[in-house]
Short mmCIF file of C-alpha atoms in Angstrom, two decimals:
data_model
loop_
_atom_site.label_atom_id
_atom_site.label_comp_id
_atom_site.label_asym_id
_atom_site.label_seq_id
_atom_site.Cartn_x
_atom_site.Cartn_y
_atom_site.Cartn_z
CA UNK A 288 28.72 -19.07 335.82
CA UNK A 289 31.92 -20.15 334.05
CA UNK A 290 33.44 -23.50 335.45
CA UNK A 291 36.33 -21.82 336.92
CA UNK A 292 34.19 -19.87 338.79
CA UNK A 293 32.01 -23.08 339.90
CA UNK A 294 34.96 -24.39 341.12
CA UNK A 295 36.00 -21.66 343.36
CA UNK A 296 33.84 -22.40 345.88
CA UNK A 297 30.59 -23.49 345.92
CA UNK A 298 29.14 -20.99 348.67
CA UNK A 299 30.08 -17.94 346.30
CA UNK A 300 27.55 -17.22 344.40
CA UNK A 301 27.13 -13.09 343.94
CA UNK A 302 30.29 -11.49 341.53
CA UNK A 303 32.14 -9.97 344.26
CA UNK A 304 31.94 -13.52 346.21
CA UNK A 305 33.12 -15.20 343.27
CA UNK A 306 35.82 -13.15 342.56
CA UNK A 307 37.25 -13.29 346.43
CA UNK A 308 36.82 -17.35 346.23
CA UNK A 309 38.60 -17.60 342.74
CA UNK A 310 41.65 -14.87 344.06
CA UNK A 311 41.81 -16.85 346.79
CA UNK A 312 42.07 -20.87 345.47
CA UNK A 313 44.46 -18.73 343.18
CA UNK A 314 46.74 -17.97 345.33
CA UNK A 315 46.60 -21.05 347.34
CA UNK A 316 47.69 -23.23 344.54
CA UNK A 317 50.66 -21.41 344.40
CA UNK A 318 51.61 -22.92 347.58
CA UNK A 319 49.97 -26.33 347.54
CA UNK A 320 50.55 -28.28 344.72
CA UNK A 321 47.75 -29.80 342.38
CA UNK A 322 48.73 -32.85 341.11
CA UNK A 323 46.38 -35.49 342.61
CA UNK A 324 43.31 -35.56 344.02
CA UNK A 325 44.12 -35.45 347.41
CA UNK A 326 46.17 -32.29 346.91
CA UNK A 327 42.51 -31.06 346.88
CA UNK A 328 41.85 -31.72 350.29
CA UNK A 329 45.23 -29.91 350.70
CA UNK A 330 44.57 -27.08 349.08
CA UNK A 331 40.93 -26.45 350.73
CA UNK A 332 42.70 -27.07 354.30
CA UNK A 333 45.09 -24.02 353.28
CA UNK A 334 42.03 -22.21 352.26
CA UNK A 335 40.19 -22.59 355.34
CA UNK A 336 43.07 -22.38 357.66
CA UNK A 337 44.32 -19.11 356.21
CA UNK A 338 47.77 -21.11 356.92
CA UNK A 339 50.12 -22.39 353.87
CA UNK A 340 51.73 -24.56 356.59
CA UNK A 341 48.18 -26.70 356.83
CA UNK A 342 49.33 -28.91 353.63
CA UNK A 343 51.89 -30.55 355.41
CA UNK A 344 49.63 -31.70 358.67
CA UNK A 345 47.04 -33.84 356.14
CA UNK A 346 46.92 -37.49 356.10
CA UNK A 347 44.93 -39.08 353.35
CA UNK A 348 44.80 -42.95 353.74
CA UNK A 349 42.76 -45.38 351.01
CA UNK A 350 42.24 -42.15 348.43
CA UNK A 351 39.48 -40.93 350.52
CA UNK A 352 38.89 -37.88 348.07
CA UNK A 353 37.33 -41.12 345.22
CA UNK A 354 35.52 -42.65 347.86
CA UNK A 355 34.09 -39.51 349.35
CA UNK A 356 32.81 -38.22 346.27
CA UNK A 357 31.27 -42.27 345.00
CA UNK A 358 29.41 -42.02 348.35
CA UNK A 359 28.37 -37.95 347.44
CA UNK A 360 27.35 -39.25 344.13
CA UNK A 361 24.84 -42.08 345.88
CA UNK A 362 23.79 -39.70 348.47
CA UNK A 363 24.83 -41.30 351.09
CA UNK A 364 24.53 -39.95 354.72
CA UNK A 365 26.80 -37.17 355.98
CA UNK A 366 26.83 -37.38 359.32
CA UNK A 367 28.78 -34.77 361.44
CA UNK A 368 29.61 -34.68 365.43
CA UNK A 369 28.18 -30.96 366.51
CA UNK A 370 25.90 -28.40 364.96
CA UNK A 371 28.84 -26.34 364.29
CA UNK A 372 30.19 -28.85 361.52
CA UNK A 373 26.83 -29.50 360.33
CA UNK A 374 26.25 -26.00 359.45
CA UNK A 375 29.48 -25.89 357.59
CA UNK A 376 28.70 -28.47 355.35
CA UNK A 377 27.38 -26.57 352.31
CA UNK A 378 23.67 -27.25 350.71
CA UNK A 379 24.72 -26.80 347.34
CA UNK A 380 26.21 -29.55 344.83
CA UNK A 381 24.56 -32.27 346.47
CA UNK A 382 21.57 -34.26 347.49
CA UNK A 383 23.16 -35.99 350.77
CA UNK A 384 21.23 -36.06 354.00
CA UNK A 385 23.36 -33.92 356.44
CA UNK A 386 22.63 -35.15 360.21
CA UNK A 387 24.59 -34.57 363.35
CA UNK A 388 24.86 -37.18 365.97
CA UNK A 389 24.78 -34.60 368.81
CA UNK A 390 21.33 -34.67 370.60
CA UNK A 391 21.28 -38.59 370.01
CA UNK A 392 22.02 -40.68 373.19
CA UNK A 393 21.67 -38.42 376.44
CA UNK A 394 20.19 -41.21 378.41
CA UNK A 395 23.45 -42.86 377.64
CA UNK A 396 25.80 -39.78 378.57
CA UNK A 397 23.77 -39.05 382.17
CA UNK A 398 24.56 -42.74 382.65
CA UNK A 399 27.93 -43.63 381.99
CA UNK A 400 29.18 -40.15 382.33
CA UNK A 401 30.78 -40.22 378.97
CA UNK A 402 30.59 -37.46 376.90
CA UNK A 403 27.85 -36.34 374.95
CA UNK A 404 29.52 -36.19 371.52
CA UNK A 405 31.18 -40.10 372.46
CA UNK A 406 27.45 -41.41 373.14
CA UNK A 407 25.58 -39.57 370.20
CA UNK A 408 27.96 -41.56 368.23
CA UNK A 409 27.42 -44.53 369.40
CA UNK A 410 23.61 -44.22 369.51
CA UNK A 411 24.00 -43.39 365.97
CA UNK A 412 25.95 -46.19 365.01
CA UNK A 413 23.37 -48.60 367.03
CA UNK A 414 20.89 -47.38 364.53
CA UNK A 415 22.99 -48.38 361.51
CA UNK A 416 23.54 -44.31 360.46
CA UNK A 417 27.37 -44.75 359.88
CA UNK A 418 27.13 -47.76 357.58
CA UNK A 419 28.43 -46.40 354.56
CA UNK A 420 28.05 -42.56 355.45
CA UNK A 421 30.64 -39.99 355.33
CA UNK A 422 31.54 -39.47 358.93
CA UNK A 423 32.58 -36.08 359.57
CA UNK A 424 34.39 -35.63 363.40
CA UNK A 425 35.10 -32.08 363.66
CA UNK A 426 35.33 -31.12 367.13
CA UNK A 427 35.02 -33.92 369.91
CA UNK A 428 38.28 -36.22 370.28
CA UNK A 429 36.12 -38.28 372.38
CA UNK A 430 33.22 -38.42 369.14
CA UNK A 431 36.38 -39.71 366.97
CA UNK A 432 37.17 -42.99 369.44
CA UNK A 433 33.58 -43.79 369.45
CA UNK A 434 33.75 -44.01 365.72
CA UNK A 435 36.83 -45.94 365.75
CA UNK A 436 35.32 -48.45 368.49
CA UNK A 437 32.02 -48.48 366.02
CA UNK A 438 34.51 -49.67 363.18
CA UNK A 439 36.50 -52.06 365.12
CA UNK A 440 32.90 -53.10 365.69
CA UNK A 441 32.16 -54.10 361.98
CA UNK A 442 30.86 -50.53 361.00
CA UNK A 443 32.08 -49.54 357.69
CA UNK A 444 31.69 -45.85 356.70
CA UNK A 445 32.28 -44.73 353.14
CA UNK A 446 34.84 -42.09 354.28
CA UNK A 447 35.97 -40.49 357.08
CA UNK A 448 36.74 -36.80 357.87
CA UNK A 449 38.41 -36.25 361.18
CA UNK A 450 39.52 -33.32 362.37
CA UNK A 451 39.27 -33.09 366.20
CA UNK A 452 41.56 -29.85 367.83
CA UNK A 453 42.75 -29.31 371.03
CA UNK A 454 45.23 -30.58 373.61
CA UNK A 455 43.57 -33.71 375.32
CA UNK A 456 43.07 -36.69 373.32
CA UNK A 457 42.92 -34.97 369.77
CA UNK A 458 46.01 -36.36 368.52
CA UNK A 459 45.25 -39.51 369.98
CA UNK A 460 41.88 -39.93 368.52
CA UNK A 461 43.14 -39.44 365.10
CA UNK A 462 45.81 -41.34 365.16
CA UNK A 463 43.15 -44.45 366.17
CA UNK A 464 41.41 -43.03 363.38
CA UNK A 465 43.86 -43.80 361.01
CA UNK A 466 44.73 -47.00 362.87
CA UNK A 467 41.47 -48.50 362.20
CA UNK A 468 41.12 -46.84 358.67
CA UNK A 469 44.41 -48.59 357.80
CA UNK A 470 43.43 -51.93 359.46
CA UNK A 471 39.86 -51.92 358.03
CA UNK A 472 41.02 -50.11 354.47
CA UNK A 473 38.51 -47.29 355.34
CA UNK A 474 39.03 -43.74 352.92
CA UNK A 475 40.08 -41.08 355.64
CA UNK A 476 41.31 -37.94 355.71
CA UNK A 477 42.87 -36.43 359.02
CA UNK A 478 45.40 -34.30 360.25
CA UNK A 479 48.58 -34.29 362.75
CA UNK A 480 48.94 -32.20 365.03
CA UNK A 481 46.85 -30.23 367.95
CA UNK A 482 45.05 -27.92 365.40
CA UNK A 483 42.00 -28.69 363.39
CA UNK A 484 38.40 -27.76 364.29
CA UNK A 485 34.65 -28.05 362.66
CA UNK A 486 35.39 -25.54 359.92
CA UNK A 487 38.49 -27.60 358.71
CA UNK A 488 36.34 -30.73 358.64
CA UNK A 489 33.53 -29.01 356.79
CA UNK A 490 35.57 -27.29 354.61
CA UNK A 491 37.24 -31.09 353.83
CA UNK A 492 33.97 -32.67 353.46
CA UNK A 493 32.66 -29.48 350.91
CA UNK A 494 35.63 -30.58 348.85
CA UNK A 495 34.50 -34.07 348.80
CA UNK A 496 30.81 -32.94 347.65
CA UNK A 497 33.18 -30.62 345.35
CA UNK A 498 34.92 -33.39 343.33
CA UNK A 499 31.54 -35.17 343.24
CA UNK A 500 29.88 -31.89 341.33
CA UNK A 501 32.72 -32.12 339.09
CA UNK A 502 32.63 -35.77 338.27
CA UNK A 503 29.05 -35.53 337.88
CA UNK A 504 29.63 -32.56 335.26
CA UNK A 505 32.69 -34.40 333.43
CA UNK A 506 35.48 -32.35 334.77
CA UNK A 507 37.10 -35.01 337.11
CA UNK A 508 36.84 -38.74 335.93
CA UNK A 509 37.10 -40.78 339.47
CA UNK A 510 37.93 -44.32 337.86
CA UNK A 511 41.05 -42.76 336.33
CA UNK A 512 42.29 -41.87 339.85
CA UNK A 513 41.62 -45.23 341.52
CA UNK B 223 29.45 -28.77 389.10
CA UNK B 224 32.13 -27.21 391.21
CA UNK B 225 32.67 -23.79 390.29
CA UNK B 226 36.06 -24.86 388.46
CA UNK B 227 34.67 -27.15 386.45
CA UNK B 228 31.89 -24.66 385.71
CA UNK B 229 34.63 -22.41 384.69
CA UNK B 230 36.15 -25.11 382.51
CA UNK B 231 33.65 -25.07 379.23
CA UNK B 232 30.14 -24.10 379.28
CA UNK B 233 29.36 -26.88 376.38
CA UNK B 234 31.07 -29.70 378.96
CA UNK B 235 28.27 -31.11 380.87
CA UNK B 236 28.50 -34.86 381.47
CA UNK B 237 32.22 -36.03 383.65
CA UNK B 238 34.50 -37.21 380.75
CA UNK B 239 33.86 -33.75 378.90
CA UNK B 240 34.01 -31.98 382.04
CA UNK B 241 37.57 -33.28 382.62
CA UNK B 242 38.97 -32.77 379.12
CA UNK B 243 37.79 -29.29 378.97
CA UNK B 244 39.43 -28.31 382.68
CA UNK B 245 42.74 -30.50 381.72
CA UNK B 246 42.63 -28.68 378.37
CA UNK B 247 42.63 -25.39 380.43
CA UNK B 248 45.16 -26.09 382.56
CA UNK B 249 47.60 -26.73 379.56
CA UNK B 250 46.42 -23.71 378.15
CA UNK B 251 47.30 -21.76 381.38
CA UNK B 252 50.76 -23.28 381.07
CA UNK B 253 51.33 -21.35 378.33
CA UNK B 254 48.93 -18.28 378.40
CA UNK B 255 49.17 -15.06 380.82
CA UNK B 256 46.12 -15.71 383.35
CA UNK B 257 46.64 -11.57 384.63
CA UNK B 258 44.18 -9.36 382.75
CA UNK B 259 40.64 -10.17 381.46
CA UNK B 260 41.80 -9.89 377.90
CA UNK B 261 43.97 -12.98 378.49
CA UNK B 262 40.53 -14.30 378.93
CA UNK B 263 40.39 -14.25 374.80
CA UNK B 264 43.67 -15.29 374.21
CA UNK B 265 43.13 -18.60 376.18
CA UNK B 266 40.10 -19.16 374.86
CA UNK B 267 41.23 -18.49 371.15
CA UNK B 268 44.83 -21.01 371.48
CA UNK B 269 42.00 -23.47 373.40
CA UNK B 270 40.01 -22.69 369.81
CA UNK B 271 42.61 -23.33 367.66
CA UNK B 272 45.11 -25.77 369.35
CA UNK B 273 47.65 -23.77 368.71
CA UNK B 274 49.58 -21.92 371.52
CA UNK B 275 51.06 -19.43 369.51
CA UNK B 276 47.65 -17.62 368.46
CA UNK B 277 47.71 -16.05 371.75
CA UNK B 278 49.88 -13.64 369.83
CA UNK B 279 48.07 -12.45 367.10
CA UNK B 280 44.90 -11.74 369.19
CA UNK B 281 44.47 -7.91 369.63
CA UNK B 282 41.85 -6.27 372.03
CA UNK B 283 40.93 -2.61 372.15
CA UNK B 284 38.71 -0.31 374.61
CA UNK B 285 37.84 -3.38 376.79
CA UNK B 286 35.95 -5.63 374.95
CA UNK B 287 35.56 -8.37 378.01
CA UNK B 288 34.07 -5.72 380.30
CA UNK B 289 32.04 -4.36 377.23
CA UNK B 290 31.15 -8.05 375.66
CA UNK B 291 30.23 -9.53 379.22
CA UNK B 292 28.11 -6.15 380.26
CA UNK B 293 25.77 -6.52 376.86
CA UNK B 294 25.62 -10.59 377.88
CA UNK B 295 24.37 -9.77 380.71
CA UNK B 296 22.27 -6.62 379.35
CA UNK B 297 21.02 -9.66 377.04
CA UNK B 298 22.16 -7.44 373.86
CA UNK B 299 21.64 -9.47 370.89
CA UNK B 300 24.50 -11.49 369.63
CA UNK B 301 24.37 -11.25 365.41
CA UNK B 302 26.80 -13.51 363.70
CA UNK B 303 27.45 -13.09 360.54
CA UNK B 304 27.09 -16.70 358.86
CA UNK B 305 25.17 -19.92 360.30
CA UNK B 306 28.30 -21.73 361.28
CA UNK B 307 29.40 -19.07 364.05
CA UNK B 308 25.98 -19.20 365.13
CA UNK B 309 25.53 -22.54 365.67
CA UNK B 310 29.32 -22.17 367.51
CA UNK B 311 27.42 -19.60 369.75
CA UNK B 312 26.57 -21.83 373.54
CA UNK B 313 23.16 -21.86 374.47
CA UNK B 314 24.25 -21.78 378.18
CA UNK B 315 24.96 -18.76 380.34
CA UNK B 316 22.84 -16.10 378.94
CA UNK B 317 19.44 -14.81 377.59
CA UNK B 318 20.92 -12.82 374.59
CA UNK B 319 18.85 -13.71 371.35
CA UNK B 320 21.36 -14.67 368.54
CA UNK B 321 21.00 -14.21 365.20
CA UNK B 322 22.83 -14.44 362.01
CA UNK B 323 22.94 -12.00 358.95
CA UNK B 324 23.49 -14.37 355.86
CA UNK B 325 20.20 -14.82 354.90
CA UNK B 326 18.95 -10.99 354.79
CA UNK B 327 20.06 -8.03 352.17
CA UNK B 328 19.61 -11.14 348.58
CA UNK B 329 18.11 -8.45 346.81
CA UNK B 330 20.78 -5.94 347.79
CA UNK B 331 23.00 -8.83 347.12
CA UNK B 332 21.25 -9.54 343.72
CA UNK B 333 21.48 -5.93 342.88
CA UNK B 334 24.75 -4.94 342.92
CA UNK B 335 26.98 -8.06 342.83
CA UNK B 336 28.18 -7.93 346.62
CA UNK B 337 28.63 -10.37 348.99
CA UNK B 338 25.65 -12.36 350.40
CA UNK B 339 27.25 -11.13 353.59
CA UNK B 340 28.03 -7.63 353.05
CA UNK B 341 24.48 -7.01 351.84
CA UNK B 342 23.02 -8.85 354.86
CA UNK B 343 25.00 -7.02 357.58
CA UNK B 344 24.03 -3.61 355.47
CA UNK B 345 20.66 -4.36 355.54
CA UNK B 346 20.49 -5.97 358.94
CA UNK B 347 22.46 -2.22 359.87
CA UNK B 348 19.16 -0.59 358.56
CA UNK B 349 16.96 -2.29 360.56
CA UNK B 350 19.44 -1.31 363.73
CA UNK B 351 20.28 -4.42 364.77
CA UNK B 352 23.49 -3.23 365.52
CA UNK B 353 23.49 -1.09 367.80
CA UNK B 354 24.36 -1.73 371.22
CA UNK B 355 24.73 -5.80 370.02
CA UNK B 356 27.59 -7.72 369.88
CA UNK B 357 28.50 -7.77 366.04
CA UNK B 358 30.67 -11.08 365.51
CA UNK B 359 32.29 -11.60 362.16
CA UNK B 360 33.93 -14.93 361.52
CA UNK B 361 33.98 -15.79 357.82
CA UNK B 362 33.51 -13.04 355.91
CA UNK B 363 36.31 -10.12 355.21
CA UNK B 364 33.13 -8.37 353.06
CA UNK B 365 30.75 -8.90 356.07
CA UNK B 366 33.66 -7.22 358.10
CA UNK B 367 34.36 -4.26 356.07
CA UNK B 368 30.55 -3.57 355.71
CA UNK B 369 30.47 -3.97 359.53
CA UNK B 370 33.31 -0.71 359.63
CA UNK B 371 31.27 1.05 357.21
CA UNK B 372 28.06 1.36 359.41
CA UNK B 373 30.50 1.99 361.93
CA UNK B 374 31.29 4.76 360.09
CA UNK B 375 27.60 5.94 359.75
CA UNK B 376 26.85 6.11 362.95
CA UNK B 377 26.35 2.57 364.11
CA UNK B 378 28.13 1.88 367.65
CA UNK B 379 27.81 -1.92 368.97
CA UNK B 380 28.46 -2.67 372.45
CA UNK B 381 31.59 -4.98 371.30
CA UNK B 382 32.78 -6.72 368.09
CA UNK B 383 34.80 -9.77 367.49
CA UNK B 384 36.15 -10.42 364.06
CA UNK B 385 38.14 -13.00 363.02
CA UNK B 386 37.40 -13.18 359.29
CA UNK B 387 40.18 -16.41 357.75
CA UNK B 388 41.84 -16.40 354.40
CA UNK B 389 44.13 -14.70 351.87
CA UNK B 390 41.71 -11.97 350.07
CA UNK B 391 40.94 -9.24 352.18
CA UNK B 392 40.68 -10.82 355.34
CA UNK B 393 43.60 -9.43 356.71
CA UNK B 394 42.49 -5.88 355.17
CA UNK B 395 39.31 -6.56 356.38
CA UNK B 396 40.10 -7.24 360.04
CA UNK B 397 42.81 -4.01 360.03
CA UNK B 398 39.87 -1.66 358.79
CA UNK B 399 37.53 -2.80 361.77
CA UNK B 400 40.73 -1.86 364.30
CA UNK B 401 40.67 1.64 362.65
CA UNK B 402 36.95 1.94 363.21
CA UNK B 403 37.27 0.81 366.52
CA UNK B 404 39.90 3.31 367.25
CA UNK B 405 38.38 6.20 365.64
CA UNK B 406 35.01 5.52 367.31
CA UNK B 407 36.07 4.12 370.76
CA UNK B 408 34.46 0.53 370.28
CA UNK B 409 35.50 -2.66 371.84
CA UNK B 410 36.63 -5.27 369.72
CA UNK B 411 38.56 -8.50 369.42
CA UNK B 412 40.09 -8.96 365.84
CA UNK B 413 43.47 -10.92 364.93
CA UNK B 414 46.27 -10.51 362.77
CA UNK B 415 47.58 -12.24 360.15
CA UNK B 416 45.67 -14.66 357.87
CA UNK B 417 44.10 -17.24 359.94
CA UNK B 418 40.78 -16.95 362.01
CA UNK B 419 37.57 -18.72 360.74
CA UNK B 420 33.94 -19.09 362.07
CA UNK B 421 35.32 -21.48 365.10
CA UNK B 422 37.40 -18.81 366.99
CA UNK B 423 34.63 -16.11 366.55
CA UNK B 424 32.15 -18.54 368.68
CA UNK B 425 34.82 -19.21 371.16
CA UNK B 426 35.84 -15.61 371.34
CA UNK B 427 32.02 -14.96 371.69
CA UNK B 428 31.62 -17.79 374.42
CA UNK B 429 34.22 -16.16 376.81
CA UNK B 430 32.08 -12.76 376.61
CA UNK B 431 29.18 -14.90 377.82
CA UNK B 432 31.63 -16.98 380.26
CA UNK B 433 32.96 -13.82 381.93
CA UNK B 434 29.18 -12.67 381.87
CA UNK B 435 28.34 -15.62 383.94
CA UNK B 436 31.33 -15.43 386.31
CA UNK B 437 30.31 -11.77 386.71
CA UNK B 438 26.56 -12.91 387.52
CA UNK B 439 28.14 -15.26 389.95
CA UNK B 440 30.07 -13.28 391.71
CA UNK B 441 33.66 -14.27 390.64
CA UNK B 442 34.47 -11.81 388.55
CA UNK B 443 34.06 -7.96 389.45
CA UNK B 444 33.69 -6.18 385.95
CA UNK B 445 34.00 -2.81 387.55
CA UNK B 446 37.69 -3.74 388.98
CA UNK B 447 38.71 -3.88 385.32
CA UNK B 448 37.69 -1.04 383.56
#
């Protein structure tokens, strides 16, 4: 496998794979540009999307594409919101822990009435889990507050990736996201806007473990981009 | 659970998520047709995406509610073609075994230099898994077009959704499985243009099984509709 082709994507690994993945981050860089490291993050929301337009809805705040590959590198925790995001997250390139907090804190959803995503989260974060992990909030807006109460909280993840979607309180709970990640210096990467979903955030969070196969083969040098 | 906010989301169980997923309908229903079945899917895929306008590029031919919901409630076996639209797939609302393909055909794969996916959906087609199943493709254009070609040998599921996402043949891929569907008088829900992704296949695929369960409950009359 050449290093272009490694880059491509990591999920392609037969020819015909490779070749679609390489034509394809081909012809998304001529749309997005490639200058920094978070154009990365831009380019791979194109990619998933299918939509040039994506670039323009990404927010990166405290150069969450160096932190998110550091905490790749120590295999540190990614922990996601649903199953869906969790099964995004690719296997290869890596030697994180992948969890997802759904399935964690029922008792406290039947009681309170509050979602199941919101209390998972919050469970997890009673147990310590987001403490330096890469939090990955693909789906539940409600998931994405919880984490933001957890940080206001003292919690301190590593990086953030949220990408709730929808039309109640997914704006909102990424724009607390990036409230708290400004006001507590936390790496995130978000977006504007209604749209978003679990593949966006996995797709973000492969590019993350991405950068950190390259650094770890010599191709990207993370001190000279912090 | 009141039948409306059964109606709401299947995956909404505790109050907060019950409410977000029935105001999050009702915003949808501002801006989506509510007359035919079909506007079923294009609710559920702007829901999906958070983007009102997708209600546009979804296309449905020969009936695929009526023919999705009928193999729900035949419990037809749903076969996805990667892990992440499976995991999408509720576990609520129907007895359908679901299964994915990625993970069958390597030595195909291996062999000649295909897709992971293509070779798994070609090899899961041998075994007849196919037929008379609900055939969802949400990632892969090569899954897609090796869907069409065992479409072309004879295969005939009870309903496909594909929604393959990105710039290299996804598009082509997607177009090819309208043909098919045409030619050989199968229901299907595709989209055009470039977008799509593993995210709208599962909803697409949870409104079969929601209109299943409406049908089992007497709300819905499938035989009015076809």
């Amino acid at each position: 496998m050449t290093e272009k082709e490694a880059y491509a994507d990591l999920g392609a690994t037969t020819q015909e794979a490779m070749d679609i993945a390489e034509t394809s981050m081909d012809i998304v860089r001529t749309f997005v540009p490639d200058e920094t490291l978070n154009d990365r993050l831009r380019q791979k929301a194109v990619h998933s999307t299918g939509d040039i337009e994506f670039q323009h809805l990404i927010r990166c705040q405290n150069n969450p594409v160096v932190a998110g590959a550091r905490a790749v590198l120590d295999e540190q925790p990614i922990v996601t919101d649903i199953t869906m995001a969790k099964a995004g997250i690719t296997g290869r390139g890596h030697d994180c822990p992948v969890q997802k907090a759904i399935g964690n804190g029922a008792e406290l959803a039947a009681e309170t009435g509050m979602t199941r995503t919101a209390a998972s989260v919050l469970e997890l974060d009673k147990q310590g889990v987001y403490e330096g992990a890469i939090a990955v909030v693909g789906n539940a807006p409600t998931g994405a507050l919880a984490l933001a109460d957890c940080i206001e909280d003292g919690t301190r993840p590593a990086a953030i990736v949220a990408t709730p979607v929808g039309f109640v309180k997914a704006e909102e709970s990424r724009k607390r996201i990036r409230e708290v990640a400004d006001e507590y210096d936390i790496p995130a990467v978000t977006n504007v806007g209604k749209r978003g979903g679990s593949g966006l955030a996995a797709a973000l969070t492969n590019e993350l473990i991405h950068v950190a196969s390259d650094a770890r083969d010599g191709e990207v040098d993370l001190t000279a981009h912090e």
